mmCIF file of C-alpha atoms (C1' of nucleotides) in Angstrom:
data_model
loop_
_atom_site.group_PDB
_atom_site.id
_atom_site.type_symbol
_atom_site.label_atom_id
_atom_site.label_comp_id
_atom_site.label_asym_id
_atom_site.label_seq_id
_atom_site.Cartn_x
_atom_site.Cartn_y
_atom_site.Cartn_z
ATOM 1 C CA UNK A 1407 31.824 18.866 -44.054
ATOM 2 C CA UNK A 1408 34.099 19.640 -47.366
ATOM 3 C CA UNK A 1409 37.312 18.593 -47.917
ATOM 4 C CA UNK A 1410 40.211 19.252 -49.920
ATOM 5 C CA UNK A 1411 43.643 18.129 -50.572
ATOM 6 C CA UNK A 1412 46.157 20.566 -51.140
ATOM 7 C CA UNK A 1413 49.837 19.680 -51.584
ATOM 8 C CA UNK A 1414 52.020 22.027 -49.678
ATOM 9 C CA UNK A 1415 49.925 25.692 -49.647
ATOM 10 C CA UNK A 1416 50.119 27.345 -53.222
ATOM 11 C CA UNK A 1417 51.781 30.406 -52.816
ATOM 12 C CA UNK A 1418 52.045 33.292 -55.519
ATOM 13 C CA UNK A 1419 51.823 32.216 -59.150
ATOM 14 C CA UNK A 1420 49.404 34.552 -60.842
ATOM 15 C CA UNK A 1421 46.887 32.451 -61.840
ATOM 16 C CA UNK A 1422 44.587 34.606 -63.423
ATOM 17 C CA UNK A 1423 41.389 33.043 -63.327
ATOM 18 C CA UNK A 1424 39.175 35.911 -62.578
ATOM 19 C CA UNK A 1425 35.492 33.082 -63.293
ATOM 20 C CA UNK A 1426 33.181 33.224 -60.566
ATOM 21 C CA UNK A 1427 30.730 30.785 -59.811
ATOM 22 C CA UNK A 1428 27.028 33.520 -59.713
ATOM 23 C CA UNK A 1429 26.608 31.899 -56.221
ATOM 24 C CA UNK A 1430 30.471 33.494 -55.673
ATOM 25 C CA UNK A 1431 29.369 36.319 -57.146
ATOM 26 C CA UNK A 1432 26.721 36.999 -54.446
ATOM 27 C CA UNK A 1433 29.121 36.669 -51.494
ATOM 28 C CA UNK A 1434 32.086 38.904 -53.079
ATOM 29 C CA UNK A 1435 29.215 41.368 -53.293
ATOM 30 C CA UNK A 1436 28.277 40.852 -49.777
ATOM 31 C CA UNK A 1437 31.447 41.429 -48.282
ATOM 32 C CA UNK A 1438 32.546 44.104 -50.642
ATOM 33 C CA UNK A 1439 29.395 46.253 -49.517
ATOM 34 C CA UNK A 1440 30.704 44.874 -45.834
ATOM 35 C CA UNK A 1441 34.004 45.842 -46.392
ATOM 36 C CA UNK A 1442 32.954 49.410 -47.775
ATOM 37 C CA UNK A 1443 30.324 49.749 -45.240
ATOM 38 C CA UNK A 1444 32.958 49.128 -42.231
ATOM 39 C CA UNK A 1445 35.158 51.867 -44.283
ATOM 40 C CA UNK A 1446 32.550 54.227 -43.950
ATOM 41 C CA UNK A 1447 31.638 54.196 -40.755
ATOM 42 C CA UNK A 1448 35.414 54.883 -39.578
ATOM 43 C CA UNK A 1449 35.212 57.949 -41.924
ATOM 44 C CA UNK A 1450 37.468 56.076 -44.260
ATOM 45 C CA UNK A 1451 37.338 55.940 -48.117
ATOM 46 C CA UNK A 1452 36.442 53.376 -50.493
ATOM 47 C CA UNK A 1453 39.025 54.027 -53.160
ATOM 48 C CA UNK A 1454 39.816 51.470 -56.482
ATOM 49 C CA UNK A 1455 42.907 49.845 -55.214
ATOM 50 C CA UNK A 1456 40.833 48.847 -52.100
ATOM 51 C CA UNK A 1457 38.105 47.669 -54.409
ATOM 52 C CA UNK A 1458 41.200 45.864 -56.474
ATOM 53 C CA UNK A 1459 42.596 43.942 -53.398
ATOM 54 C CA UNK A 1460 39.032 43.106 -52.042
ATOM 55 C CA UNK A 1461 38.391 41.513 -55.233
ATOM 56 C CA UNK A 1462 42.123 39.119 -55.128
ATOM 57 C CA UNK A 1463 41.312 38.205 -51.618
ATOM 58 C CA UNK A 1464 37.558 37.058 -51.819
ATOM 59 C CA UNK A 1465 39.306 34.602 -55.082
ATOM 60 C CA UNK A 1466 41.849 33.285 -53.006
ATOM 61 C CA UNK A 1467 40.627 29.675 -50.934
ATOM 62 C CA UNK A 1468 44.011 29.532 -49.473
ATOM 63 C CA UNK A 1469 46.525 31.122 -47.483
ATOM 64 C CA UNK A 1470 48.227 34.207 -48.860
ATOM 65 C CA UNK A 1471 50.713 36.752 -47.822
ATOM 66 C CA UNK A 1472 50.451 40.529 -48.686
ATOM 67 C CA UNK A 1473 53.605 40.325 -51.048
ATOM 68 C CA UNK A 1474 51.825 37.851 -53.011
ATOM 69 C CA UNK A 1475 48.337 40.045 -53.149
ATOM 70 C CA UNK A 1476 50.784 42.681 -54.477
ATOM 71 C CA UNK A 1477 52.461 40.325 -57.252
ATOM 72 C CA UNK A 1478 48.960 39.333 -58.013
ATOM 73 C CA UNK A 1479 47.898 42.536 -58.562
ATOM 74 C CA UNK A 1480 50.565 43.765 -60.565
ATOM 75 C CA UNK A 1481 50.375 40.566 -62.443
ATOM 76 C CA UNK A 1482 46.831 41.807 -63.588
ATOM 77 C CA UNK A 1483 47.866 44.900 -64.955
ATOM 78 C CA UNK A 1484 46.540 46.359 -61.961
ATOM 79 C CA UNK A 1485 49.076 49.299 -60.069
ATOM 80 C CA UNK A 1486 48.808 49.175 -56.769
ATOM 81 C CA UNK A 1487 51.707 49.484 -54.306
ATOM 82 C CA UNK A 1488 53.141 47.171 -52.463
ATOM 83 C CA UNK A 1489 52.571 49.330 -49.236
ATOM 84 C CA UNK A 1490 49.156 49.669 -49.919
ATOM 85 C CA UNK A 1491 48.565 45.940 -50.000
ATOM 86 C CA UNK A 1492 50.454 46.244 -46.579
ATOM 87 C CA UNK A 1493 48.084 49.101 -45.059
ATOM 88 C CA UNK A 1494 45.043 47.829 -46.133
ATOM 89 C CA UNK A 1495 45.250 43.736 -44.985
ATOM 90 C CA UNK A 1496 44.864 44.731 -41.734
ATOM 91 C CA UNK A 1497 41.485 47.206 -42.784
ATOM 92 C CA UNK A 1498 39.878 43.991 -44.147
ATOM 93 C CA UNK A 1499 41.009 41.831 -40.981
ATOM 94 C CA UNK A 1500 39.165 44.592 -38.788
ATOM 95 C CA UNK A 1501 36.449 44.482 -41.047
ATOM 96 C CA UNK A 1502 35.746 40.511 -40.011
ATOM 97 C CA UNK A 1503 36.522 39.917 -43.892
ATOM 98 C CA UNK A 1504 39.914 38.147 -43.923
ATOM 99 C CA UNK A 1505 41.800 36.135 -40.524
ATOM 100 C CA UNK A 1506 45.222 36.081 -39.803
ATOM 101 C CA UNK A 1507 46.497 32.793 -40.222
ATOM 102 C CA UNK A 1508 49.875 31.210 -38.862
ATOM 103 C CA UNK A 1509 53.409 31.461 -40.130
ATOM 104 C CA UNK A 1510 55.465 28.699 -39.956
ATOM 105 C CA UNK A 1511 58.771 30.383 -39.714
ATOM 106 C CA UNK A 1512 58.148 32.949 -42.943
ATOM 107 C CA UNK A 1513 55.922 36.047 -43.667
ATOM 108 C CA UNK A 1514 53.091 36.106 -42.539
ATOM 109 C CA UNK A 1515 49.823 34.585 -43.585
ATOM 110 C CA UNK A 1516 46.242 35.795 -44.095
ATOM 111 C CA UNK A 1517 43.044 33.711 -45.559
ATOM 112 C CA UNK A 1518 39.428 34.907 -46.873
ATOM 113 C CA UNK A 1519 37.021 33.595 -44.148
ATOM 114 C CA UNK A 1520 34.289 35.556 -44.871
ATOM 115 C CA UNK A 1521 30.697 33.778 -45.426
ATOM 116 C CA UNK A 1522 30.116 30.498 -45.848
ATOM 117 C CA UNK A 1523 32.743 29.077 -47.719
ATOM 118 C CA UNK A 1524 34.499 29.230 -44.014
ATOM 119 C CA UNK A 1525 37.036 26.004 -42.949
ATOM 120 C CA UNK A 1526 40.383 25.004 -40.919
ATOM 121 C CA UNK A 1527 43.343 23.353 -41.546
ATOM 122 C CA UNK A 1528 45.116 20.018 -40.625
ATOM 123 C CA UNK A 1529 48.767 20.746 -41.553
ATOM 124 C CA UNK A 1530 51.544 17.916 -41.523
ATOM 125 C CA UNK A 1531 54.325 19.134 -40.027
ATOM 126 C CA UNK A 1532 56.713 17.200 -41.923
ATOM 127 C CA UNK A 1533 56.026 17.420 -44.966
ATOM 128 C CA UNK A 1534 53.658 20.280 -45.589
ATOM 129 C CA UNK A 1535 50.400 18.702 -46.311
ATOM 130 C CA UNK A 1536 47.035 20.549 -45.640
ATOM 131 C CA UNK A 1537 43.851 18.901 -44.821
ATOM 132 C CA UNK A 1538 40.404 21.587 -45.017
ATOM 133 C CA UNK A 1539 37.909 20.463 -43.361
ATOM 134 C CA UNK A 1540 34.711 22.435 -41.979
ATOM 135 C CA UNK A 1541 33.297 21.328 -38.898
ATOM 136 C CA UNK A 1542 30.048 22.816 -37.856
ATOM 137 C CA UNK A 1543 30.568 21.728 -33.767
ATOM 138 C CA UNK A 1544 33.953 23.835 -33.750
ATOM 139 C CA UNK A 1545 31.619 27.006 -34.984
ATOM 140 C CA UNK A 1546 28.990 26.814 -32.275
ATOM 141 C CA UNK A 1547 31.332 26.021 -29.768
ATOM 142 C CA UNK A 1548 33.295 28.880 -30.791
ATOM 143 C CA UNK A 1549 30.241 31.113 -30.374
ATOM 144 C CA UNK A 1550 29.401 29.779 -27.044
ATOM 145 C CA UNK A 1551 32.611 30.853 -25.387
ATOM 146 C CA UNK A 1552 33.244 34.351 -27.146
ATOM 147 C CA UNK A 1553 29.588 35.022 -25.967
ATOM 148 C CA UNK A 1554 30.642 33.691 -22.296
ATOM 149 C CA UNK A 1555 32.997 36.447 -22.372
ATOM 150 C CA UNK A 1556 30.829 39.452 -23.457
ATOM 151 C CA UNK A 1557 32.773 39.046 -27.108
ATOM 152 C CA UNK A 1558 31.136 39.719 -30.242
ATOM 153 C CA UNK A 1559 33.051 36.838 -32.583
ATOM 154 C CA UNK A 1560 34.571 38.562 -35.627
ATOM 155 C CA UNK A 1561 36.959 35.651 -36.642
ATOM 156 C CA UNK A 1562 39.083 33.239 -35.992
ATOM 157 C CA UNK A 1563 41.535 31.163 -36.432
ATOM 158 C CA UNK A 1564 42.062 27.077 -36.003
ATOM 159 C CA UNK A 1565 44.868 25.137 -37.476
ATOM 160 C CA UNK A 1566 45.793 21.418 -35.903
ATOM 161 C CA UNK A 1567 49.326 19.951 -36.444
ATOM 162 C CA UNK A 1568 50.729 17.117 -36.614
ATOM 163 C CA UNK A 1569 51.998 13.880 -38.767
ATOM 164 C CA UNK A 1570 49.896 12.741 -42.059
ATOM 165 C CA UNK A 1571 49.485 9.249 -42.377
ATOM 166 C CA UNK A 1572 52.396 9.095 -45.073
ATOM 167 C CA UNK A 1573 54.687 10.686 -42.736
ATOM 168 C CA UNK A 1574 53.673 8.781 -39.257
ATOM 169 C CA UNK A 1575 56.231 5.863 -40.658
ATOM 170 C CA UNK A 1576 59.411 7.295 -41.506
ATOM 171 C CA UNK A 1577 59.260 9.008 -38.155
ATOM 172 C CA UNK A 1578 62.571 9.512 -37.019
ATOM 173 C CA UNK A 1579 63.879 10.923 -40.418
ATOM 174 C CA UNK E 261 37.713 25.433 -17.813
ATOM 175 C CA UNK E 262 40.473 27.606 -16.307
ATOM 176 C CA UNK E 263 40.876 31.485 -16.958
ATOM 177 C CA UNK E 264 42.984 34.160 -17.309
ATOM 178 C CA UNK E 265 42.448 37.764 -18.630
ATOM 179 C CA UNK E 266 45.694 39.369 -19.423
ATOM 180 C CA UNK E 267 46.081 43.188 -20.607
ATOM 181 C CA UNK E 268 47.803 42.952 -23.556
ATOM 182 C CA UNK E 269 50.409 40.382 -24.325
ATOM 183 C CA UNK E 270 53.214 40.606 -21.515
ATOM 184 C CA UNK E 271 56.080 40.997 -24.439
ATOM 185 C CA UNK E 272 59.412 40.620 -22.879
ATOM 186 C CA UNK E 273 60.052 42.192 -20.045
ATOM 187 C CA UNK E 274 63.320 40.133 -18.017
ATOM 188 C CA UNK E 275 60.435 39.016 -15.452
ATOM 189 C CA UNK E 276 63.607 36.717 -13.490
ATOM 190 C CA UNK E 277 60.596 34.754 -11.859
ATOM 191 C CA UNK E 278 62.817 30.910 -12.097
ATOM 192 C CA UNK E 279 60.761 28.982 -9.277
ATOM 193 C CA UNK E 280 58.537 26.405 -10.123
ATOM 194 C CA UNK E 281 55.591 24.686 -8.534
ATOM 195 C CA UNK E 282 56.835 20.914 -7.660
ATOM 196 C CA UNK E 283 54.293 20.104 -10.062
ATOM 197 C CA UNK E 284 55.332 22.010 -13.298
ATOM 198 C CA UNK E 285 59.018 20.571 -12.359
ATOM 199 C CA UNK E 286 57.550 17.177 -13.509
ATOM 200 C CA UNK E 287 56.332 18.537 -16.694
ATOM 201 C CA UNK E 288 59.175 20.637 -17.394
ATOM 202 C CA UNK E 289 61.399 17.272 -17.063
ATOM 203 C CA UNK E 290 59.196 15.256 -18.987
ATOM 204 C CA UNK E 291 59.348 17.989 -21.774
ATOM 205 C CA UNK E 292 63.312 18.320 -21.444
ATOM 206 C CA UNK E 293 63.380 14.552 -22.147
ATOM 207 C CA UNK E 294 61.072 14.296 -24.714
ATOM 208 C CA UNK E 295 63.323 16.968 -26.705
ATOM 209 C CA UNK E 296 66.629 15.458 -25.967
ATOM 210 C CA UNK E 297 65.164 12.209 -27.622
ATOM 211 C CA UNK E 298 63.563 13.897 -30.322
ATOM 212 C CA UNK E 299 67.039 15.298 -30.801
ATOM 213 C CA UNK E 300 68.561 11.880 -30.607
ATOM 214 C CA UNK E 301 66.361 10.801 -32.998
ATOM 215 C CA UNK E 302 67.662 13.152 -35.548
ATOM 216 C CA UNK E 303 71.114 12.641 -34.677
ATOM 217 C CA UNK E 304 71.081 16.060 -33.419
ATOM 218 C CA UNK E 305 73.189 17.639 -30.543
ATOM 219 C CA UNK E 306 71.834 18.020 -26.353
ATOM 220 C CA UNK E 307 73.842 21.394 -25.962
ATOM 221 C CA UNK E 308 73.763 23.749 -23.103
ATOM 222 C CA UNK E 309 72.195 26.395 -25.279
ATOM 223 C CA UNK E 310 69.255 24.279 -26.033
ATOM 224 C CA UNK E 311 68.617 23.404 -22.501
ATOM 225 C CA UNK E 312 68.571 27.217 -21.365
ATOM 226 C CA UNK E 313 66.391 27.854 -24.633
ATOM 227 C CA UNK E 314 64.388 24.793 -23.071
ATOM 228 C CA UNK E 315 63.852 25.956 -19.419
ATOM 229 C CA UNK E 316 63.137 29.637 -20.572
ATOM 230 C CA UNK E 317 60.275 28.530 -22.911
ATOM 231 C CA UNK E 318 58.516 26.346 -20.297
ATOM 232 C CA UNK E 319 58.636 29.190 -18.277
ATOM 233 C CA UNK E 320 56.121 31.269 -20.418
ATOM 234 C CA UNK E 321 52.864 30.807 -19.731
ATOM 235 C CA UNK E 322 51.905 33.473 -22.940
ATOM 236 C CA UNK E 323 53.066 34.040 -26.436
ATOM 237 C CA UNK E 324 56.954 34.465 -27.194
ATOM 238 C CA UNK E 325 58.800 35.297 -30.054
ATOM 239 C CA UNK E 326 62.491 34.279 -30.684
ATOM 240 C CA UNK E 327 63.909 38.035 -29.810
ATOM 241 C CA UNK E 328 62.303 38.012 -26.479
ATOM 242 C CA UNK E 329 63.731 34.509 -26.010
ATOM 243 C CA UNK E 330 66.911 35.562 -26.862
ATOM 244 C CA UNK E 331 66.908 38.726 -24.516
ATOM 245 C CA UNK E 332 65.586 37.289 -21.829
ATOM 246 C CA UNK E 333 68.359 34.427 -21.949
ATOM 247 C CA UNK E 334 70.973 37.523 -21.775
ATOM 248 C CA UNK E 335 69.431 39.189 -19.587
ATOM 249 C CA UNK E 336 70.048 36.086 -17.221
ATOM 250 C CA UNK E 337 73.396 36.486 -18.106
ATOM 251 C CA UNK E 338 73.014 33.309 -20.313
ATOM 252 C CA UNK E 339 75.028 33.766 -23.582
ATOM 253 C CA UNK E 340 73.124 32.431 -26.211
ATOM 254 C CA UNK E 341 73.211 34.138 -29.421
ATOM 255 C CA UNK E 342 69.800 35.293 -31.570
ATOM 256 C CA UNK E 343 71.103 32.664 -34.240
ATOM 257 C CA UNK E 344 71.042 29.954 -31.837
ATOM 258 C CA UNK E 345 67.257 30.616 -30.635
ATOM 259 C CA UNK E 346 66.229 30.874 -34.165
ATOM 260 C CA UNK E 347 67.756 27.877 -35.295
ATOM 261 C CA UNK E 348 66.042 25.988 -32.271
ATOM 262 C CA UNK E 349 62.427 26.900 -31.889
ATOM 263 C CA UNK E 350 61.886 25.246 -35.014
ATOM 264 C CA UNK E 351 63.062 22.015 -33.549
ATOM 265 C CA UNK E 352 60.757 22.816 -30.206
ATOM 266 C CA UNK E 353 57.487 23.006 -32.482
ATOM 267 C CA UNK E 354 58.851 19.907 -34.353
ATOM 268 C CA UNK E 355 58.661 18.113 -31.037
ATOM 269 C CA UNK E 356 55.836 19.121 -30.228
ATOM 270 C CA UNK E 357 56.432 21.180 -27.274
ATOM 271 C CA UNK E 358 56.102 24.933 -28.792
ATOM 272 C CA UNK E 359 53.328 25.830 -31.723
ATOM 273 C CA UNK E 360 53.355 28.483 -33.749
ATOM 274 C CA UNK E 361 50.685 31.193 -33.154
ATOM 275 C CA UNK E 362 49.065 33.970 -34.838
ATOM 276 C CA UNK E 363 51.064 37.059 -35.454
ATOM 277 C CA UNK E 364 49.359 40.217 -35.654
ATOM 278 C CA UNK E 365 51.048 42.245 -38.098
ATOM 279 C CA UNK E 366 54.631 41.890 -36.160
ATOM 280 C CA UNK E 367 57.007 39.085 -35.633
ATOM 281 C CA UNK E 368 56.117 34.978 -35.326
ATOM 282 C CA UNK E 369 54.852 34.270 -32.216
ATOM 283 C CA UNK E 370 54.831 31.074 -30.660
ATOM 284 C CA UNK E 371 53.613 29.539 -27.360
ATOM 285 C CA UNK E 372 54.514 26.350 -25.113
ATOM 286 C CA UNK E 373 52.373 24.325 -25.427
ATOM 287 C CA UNK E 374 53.311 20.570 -24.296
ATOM 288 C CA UNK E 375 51.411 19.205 -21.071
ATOM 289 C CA UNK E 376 48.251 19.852 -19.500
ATOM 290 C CA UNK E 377 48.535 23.487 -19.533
ATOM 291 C CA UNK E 378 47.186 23.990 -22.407
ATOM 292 C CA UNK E 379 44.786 26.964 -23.370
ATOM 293 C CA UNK E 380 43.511 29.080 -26.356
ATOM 294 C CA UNK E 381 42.947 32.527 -26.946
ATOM 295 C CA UNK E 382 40.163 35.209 -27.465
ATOM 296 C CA UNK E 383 41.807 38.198 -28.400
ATOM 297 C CA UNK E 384 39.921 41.837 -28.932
ATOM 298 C CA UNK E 385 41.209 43.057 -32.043
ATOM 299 C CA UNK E 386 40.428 46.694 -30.953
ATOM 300 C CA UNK E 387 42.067 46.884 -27.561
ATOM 301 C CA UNK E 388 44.497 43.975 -27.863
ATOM 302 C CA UNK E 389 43.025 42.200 -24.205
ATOM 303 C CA UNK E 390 43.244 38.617 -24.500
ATOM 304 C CA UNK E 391 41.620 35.855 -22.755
ATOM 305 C CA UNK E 392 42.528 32.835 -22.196
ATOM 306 C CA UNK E 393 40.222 29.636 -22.736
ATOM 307 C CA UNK E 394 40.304 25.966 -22.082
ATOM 308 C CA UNK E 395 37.759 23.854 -23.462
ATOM 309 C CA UNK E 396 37.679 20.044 -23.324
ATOM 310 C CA UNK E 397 35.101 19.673 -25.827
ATOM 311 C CA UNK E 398 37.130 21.413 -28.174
ATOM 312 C CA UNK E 399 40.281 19.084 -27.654
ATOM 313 C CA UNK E 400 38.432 16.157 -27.658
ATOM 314 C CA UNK E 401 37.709 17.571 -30.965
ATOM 315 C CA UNK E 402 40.153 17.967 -32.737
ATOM 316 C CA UNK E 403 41.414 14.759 -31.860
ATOM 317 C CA UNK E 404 38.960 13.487 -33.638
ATOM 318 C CA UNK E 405 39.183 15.374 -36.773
ATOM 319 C CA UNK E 406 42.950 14.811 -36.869
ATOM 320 C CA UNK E 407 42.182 10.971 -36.431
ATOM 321 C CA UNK E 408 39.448 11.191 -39.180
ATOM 322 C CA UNK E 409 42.360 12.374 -41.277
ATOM 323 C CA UNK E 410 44.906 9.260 -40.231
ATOM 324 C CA UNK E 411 46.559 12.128 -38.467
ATOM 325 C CA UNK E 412 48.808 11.632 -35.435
ATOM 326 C CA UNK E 413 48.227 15.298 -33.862
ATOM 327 C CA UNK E 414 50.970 17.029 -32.102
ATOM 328 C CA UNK E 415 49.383 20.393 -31.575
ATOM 329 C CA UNK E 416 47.109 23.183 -32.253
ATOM 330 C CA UNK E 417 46.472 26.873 -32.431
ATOM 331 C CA UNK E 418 43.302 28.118 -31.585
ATOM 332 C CA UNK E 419 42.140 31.750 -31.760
ATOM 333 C CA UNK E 420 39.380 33.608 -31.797
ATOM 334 C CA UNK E 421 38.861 37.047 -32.728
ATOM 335 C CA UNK E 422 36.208 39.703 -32.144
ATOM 336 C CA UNK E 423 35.474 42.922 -30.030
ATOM 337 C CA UNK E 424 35.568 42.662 -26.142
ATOM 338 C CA UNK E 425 32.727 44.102 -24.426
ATOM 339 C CA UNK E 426 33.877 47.200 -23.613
ATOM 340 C CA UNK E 427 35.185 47.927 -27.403
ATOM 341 C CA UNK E 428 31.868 46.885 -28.315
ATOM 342 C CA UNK E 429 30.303 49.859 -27.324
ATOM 343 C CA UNK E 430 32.490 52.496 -29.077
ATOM 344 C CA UNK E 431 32.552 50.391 -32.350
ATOM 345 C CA UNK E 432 32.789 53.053 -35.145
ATOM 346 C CA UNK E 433 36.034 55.068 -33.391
ATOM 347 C "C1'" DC O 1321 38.123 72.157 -50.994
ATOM 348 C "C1'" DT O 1322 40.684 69.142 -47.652
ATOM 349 C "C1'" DA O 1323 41.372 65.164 -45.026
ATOM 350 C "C1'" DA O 1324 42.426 60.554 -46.370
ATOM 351 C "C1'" DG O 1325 44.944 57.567 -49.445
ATOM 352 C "C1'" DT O 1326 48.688 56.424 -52.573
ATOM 353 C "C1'" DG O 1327 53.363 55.532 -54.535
ATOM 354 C "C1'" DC O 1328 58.014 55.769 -54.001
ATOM 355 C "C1'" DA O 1329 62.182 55.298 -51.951
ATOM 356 C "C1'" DA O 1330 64.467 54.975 -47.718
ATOM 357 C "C1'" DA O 1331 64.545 53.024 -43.107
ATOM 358 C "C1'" DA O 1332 63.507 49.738 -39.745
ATOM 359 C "C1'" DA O 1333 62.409 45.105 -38.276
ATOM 360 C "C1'" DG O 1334 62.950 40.476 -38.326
ATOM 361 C "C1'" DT O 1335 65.284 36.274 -40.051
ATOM 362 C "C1'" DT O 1336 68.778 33.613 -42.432
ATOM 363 C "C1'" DT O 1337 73.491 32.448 -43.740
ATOM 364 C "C1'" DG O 1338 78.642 31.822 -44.416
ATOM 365 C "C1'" DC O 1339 82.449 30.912 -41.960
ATOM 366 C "C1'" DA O 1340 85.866 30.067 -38.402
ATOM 367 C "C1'" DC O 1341 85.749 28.246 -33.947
ATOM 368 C "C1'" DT O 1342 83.746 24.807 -30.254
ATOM 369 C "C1'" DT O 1343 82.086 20.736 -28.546
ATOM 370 C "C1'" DG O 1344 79.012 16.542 -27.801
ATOM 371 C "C1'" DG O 1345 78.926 11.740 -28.699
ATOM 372 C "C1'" DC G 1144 88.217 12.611 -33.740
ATOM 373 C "C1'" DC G 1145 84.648 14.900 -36.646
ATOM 374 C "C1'" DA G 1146 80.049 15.955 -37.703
ATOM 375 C "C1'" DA G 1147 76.912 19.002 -35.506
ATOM 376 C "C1'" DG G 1148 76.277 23.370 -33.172
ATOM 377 C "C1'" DT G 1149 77.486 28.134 -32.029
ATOM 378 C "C1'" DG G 1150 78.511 33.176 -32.374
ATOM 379 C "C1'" DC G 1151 79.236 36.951 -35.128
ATOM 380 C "C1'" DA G 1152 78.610 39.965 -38.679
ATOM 381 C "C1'" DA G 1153 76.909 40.563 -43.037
ATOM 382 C "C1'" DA G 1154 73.171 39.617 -46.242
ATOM 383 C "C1'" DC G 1155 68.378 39.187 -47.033
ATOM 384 C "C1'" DT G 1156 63.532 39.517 -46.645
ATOM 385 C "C1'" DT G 1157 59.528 41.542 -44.985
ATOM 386 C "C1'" DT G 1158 57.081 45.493 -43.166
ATOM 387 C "C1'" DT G 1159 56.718 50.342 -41.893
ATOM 388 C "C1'" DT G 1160 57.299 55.342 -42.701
ATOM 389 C "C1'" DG G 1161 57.983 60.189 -44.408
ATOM 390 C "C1'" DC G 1162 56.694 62.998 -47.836
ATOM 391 C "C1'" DA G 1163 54.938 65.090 -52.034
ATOM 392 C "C1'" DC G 1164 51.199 64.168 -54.935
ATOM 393 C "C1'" DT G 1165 46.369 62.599 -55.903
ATOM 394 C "C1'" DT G 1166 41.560 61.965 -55.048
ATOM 395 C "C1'" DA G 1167 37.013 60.604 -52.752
ATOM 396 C "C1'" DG G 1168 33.445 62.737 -50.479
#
DNA sequence: CTAAGTGCAAAAAGTTTGCACTTGG
DNA sequence: CCAAGTGCAAACTTTTTGCACTTAG
């Protein structure tokens, strides 16, 4: 069960560390072939600024929106369009590669939950905090119901709010 | 475990249904309360638009977003103005009666959520059929995650996403 | 080759804000 | 009373589209 402390979700900021860990390495593979697999079989094409964006999103271990993917990108060097970002998010949701994730109140929100490195959040709803954590229960549970209704489980997605510890005093702000 | 299996999210739609069960009354009061002393709390306003905002949301039984809100409370022929709703759900998911939910490429959705009837969602992300889940296991949960955490939790979004049975079958479309 | 994909710029959605007017406490 | 809330219209932000051009298969 991992954990990690992040404070308030880190949105944009080019931060161009393009290292992978070679276990990393093995799973961007995976769900790049996935991802170009899924492509073909809808008589779609695997094209570079697909590849480009694939590549971003399997970095990314938090929450991102497509304007950022597109800043990121561009940040890079890289040229693609702000409208492809846009068409092809929702190519790499179908493909079971990235989830939707929720909004609170902005644009909206999309995660890499593809292979293992798979987990939820605990968001404080006061002051922003987020609280990963990985349960292996919530997973099998998961499977047992989308099988109880003839669904084949692509994705999903499982975020708990409430007050952080810090936050539970000063209640009434 | 109660179910439902709607076809496609009921989007707005002026569905003037205003009676209630004896039984939902109670919740809807207890709800109505709990937001007017949230409000109080805050030194924040009880106002007449926040009431009919209020009673409209307990109403749904599916996802919302603030549009529909807003032209379902005209279509009453209560004047509340598209500001107004948008400045208010906020405070409804602050109290903990309305979370946020997943938006699929459109506008923020959210969902009332306060009292016992609660569920989550397995949505076909071909089709768009949803089903609707309850699972006490899963609750239970959660609750203990969020307590792991030093959490207090106020709600949750839970959805899971895949390919309905029939979808299943005509997978490469 | 030619259907699918891309970039661009324009349009459409969806959401927020400033301001003058109301109103709850 | 007066700080908080509201409506309206304008401003903004985010997402989608049409179209001419490019390119994967």
């Amino acid at each position: 069960m991992g954990v990690t402390v992040l404070d308030k979700v880190p949105r944009s900021g080019h931060s161009s560390y393009m290292r992978l860990s070679v276990n990393k390495q093995g799973e961007v593979q995976q769900a790049t072939s996935r991802f170009a697999a899924v492509l073909r079989a809808h008589g779609q094409r695997w094209t570079g600024e697909r590849e480009s964006i694939m590549a971003l999103v399997c970095q990314r271990t938090g929450p991102f929106t497509a304007d950022e993917i597109a800043d990121d990108l561009n940040g890079r060097g890289l040229a693609v369009s702000r409208s492809t970002v846009y068409r092809t998010l929702p190519l790499l949701v179908e493909a079971g590669l990235v989830s939707p994730r929720v909004a609170s109140g902005e644009e909206h929100h999309f995660e890499y939950t593809f292979g293992s490195s798979h987990h939820d959040h605990l968001v404080c709803q006061r002051c922003g905090k987020i609280v990963e954590f990985q349960f292996e229960a919530f997973e099998m549970l998961q499977e047992a119901v989308a099988a109880k209704y003839g669904f084949e489980l692509v994705g999903h997605v499982h975020e708990l709010f409430g007050l952080c510890e810090a936050c539970r005093g000063q209640k009434s702000s």
